[in-house]
PDB file of C-alpha atoms in Angstrom:
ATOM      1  CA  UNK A  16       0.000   0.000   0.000  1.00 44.00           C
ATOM      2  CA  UNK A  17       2.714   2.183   1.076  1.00 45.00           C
ATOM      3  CA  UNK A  18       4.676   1.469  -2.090  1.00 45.00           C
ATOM      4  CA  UNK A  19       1.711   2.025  -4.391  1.00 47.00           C
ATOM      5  CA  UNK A  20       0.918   5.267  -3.089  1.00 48.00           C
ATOM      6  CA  UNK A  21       4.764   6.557  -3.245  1.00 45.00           C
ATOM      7  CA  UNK A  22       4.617   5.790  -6.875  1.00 47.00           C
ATOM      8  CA  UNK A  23       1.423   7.717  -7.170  1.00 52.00           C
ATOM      9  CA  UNK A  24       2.816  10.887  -5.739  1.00 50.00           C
ATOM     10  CA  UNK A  25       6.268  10.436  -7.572  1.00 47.00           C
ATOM     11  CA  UNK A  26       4.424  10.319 -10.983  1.00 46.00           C
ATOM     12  CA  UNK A  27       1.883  13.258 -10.343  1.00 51.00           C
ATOM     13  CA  UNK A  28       4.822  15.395  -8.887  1.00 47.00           C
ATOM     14  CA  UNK A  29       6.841  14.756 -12.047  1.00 47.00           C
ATOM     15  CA  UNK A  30       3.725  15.274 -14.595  1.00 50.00           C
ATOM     16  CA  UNK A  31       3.049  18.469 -12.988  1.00 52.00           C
ATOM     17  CA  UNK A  32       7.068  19.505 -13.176  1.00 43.00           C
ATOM     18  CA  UNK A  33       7.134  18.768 -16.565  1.00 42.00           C
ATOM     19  CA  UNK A  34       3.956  20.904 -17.524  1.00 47.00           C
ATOM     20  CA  UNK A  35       6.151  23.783 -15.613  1.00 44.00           C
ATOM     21  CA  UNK A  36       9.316  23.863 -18.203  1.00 42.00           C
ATOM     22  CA  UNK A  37       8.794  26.272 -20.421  1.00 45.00           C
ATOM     23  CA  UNK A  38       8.434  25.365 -23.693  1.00 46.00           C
ATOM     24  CA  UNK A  39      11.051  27.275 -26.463  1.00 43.00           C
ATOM     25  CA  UNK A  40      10.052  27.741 -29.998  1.00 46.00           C
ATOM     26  CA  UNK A  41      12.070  26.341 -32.836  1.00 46.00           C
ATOM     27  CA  UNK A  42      13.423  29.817 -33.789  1.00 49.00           C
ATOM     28  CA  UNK A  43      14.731  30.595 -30.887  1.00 48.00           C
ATOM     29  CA  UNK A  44      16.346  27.192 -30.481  1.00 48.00           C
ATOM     30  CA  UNK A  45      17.833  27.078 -33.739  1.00 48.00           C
ATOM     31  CA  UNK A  46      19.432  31.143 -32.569  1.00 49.00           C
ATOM     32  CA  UNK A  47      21.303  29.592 -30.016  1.00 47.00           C
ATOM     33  CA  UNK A  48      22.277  26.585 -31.318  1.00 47.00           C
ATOM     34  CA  UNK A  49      23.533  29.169 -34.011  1.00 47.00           C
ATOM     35  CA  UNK A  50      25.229  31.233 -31.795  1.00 43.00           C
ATOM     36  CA  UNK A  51      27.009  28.439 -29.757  1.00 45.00           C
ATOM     37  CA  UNK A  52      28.823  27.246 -32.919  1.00 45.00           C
ATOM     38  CA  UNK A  53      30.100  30.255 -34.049  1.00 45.00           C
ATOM     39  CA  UNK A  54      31.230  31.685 -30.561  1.00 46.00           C
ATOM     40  CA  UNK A  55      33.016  28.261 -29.660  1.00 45.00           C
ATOM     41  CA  UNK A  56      37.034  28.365 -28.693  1.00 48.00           C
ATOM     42  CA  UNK A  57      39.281  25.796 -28.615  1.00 55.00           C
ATOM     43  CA  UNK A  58      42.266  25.526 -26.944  1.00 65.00           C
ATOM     44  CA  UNK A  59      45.152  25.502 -29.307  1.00 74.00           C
ATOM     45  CA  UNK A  60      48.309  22.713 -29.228  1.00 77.00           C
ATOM     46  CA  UNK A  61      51.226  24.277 -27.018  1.00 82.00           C
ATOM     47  CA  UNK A  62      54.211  23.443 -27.284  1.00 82.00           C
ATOM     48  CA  UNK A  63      54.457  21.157 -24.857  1.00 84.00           C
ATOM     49  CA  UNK A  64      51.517  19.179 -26.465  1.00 89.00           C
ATOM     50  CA  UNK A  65      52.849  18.611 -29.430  1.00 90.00           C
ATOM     51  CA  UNK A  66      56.921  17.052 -28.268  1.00 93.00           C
ATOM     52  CA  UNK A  67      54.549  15.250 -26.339  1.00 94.00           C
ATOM     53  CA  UNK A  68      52.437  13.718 -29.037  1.00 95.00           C
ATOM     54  CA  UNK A  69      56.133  12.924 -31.001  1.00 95.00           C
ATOM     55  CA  UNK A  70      57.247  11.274 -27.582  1.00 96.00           C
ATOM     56  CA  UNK A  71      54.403   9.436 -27.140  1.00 96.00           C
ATOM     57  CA  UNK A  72      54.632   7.790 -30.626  1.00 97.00           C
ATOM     58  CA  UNK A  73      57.693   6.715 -30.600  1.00 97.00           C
ATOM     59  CA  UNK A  74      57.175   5.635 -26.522  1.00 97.00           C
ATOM     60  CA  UNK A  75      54.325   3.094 -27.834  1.00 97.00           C
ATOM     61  CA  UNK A  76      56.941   1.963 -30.686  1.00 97.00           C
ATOM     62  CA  UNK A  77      60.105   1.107 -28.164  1.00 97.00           C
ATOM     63  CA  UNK A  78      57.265  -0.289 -26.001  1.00 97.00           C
ATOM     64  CA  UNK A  79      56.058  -2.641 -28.840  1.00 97.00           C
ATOM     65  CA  UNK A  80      59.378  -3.568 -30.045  1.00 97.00           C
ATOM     66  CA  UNK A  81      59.910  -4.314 -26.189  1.00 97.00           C
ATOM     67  CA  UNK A  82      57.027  -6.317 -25.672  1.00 97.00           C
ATOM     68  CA  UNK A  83      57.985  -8.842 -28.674  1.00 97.00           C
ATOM     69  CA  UNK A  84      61.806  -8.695 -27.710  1.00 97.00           C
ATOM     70  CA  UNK A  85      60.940  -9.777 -24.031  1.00 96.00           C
ATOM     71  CA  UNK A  86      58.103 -12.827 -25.805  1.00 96.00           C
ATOM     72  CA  UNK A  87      60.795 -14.139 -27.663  1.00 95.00           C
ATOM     73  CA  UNK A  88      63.648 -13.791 -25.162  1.00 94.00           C
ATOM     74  CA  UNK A  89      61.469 -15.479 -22.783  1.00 94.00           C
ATOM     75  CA  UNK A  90      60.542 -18.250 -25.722  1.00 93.00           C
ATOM     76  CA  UNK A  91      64.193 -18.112 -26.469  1.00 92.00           C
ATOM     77  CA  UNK A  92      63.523 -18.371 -30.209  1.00 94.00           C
ATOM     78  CA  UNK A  93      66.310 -17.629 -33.194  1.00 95.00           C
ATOM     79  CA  UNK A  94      64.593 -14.153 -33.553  1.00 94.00           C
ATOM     80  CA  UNK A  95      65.223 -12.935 -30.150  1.00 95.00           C
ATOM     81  CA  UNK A  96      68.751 -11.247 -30.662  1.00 95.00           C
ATOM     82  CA  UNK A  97      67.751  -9.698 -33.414  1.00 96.00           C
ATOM     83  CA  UNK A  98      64.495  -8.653 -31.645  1.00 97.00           C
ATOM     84  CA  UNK A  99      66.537  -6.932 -28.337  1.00 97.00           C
ATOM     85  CA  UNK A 100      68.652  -5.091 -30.807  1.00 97.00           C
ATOM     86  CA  UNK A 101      65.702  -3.491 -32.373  1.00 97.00           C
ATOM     87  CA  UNK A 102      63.869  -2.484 -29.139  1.00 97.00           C
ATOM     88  CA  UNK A 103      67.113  -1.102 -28.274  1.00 97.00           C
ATOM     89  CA  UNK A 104      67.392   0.956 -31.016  1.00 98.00           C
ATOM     90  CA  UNK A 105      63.709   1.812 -30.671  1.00 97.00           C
ATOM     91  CA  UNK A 106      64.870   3.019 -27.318  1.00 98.00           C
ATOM     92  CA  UNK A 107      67.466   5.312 -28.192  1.00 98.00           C
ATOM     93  CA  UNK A 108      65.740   6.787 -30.547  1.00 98.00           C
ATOM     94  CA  UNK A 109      62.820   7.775 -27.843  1.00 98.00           C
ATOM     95  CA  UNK A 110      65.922   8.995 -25.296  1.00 98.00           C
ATOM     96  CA  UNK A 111      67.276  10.745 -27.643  1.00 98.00           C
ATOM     97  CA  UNK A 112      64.574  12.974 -28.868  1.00 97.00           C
ATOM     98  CA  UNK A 113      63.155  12.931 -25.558  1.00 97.00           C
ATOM     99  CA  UNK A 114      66.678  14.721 -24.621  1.00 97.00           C
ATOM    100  CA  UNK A 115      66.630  16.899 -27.684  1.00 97.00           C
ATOM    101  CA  UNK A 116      62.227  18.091 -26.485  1.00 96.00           C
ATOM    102  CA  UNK A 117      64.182  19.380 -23.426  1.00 96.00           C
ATOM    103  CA  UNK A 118      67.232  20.939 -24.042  1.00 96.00           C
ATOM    104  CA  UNK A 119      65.644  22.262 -27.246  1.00 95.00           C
ATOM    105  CA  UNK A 120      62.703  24.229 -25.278  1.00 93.00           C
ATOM    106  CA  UNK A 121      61.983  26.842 -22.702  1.00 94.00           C
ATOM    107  CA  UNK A 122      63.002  25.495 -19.002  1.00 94.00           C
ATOM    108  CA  UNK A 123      59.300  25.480 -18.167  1.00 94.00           C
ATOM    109  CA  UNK A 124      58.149  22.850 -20.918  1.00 93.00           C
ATOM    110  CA  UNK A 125      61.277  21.228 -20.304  1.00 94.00           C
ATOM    111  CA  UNK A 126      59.974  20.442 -16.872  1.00 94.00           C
ATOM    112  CA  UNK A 127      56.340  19.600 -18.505  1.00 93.00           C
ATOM    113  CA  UNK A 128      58.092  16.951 -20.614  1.00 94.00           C
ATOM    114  CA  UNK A 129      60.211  15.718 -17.901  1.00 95.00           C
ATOM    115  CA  UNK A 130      57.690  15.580 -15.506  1.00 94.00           C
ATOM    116  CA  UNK A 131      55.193  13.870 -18.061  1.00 94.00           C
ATOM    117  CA  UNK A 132      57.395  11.345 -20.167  1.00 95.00           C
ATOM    118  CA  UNK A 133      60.177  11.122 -18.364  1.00 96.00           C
ATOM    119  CA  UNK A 134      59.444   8.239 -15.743  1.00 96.00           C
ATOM    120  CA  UNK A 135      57.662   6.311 -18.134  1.00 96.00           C
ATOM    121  CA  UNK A 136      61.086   6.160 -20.200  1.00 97.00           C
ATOM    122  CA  UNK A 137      62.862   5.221 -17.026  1.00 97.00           C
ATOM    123  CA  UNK A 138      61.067   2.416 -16.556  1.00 97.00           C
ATOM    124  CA  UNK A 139      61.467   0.919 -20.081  1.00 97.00           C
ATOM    125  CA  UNK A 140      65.213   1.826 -20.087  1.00 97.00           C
ATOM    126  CA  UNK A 141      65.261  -0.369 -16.610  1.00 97.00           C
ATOM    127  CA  UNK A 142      63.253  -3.379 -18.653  1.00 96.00           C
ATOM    128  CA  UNK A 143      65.390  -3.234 -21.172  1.00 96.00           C
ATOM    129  CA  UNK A 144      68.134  -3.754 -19.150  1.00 96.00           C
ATOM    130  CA  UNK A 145      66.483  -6.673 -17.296  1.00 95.00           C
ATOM    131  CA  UNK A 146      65.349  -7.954 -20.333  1.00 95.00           C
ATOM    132  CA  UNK A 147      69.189  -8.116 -21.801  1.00 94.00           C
ATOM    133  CA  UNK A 148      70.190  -9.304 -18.150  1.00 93.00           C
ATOM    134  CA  UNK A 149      68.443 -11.673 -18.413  1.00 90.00           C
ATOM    135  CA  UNK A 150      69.604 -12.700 -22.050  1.00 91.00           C
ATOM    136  CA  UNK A 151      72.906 -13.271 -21.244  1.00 91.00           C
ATOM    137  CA  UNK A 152      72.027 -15.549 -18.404  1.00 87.00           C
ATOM    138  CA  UNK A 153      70.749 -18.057 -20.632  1.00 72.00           C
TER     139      UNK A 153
END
């Protein structure tokens, strides 16, 4: 009973709210939707954003080339050398123009870059390393 006559009261209070919106012709809807368009700013690429982007590419290359280095290391298949050399070389080429985004910009995107690519690097410099560690243990 309770439940029935919650329901009641929840649909009459929301028939009678949406009576209350007032209803906006098509003209003036069509205005603003006008307006909106033509008065809408977007933020342009800085600096930063875009040696970002280039890092980022080439990040989710030496991270590939990683990935199927460390598979066949691990499967310790005829490819694997040959695999390790190219995610090293993928590698370098991310430190290096990760280096060259820094000392080739103002200090204060140098520290955006650093502080948004750089630990990320780190970390696949260190499996790298592991990864060839572990290599020459076998």
């Amino acid at each position: 009973m309770i439940t029935r006559s919650l329901l009641r009261a929840s649909c009459t209070y929301l028939r009678n709210s949406v009576r209350a919106i007032p209803q906006l012709s098509v003209q003036a809807a069509s205005q603003r939707r006008a307006w909106s368009i033509s008065r809408r700013d977007y933020a342009s690429k800085t600096e930063a954003d875009s040696k970002l982007e280039e890092l980022q590419e080439l990040y989710a290359t030496a991270k590939d080339e990683f990935e199927i280095a460390s598979e066949e290391t691990e499967k310790k298949t005829v490819y694997a050398a040959d695999d390790r050399m190219a995610a090293q070389e993928e590698l370098q080429k991310l430190k290096a123009a990760f280096n060259d985004a820094i000392q080739n910009s103002t200090p204060e995107v140098g520290a955006e870059i650093k502080a948004r690519v750089g630990q990320r690097i780190r970390e696949l410099d260190r499996a790298v390393e592991a990864m060839e560690e572990m290599a020459m243990e076998d």
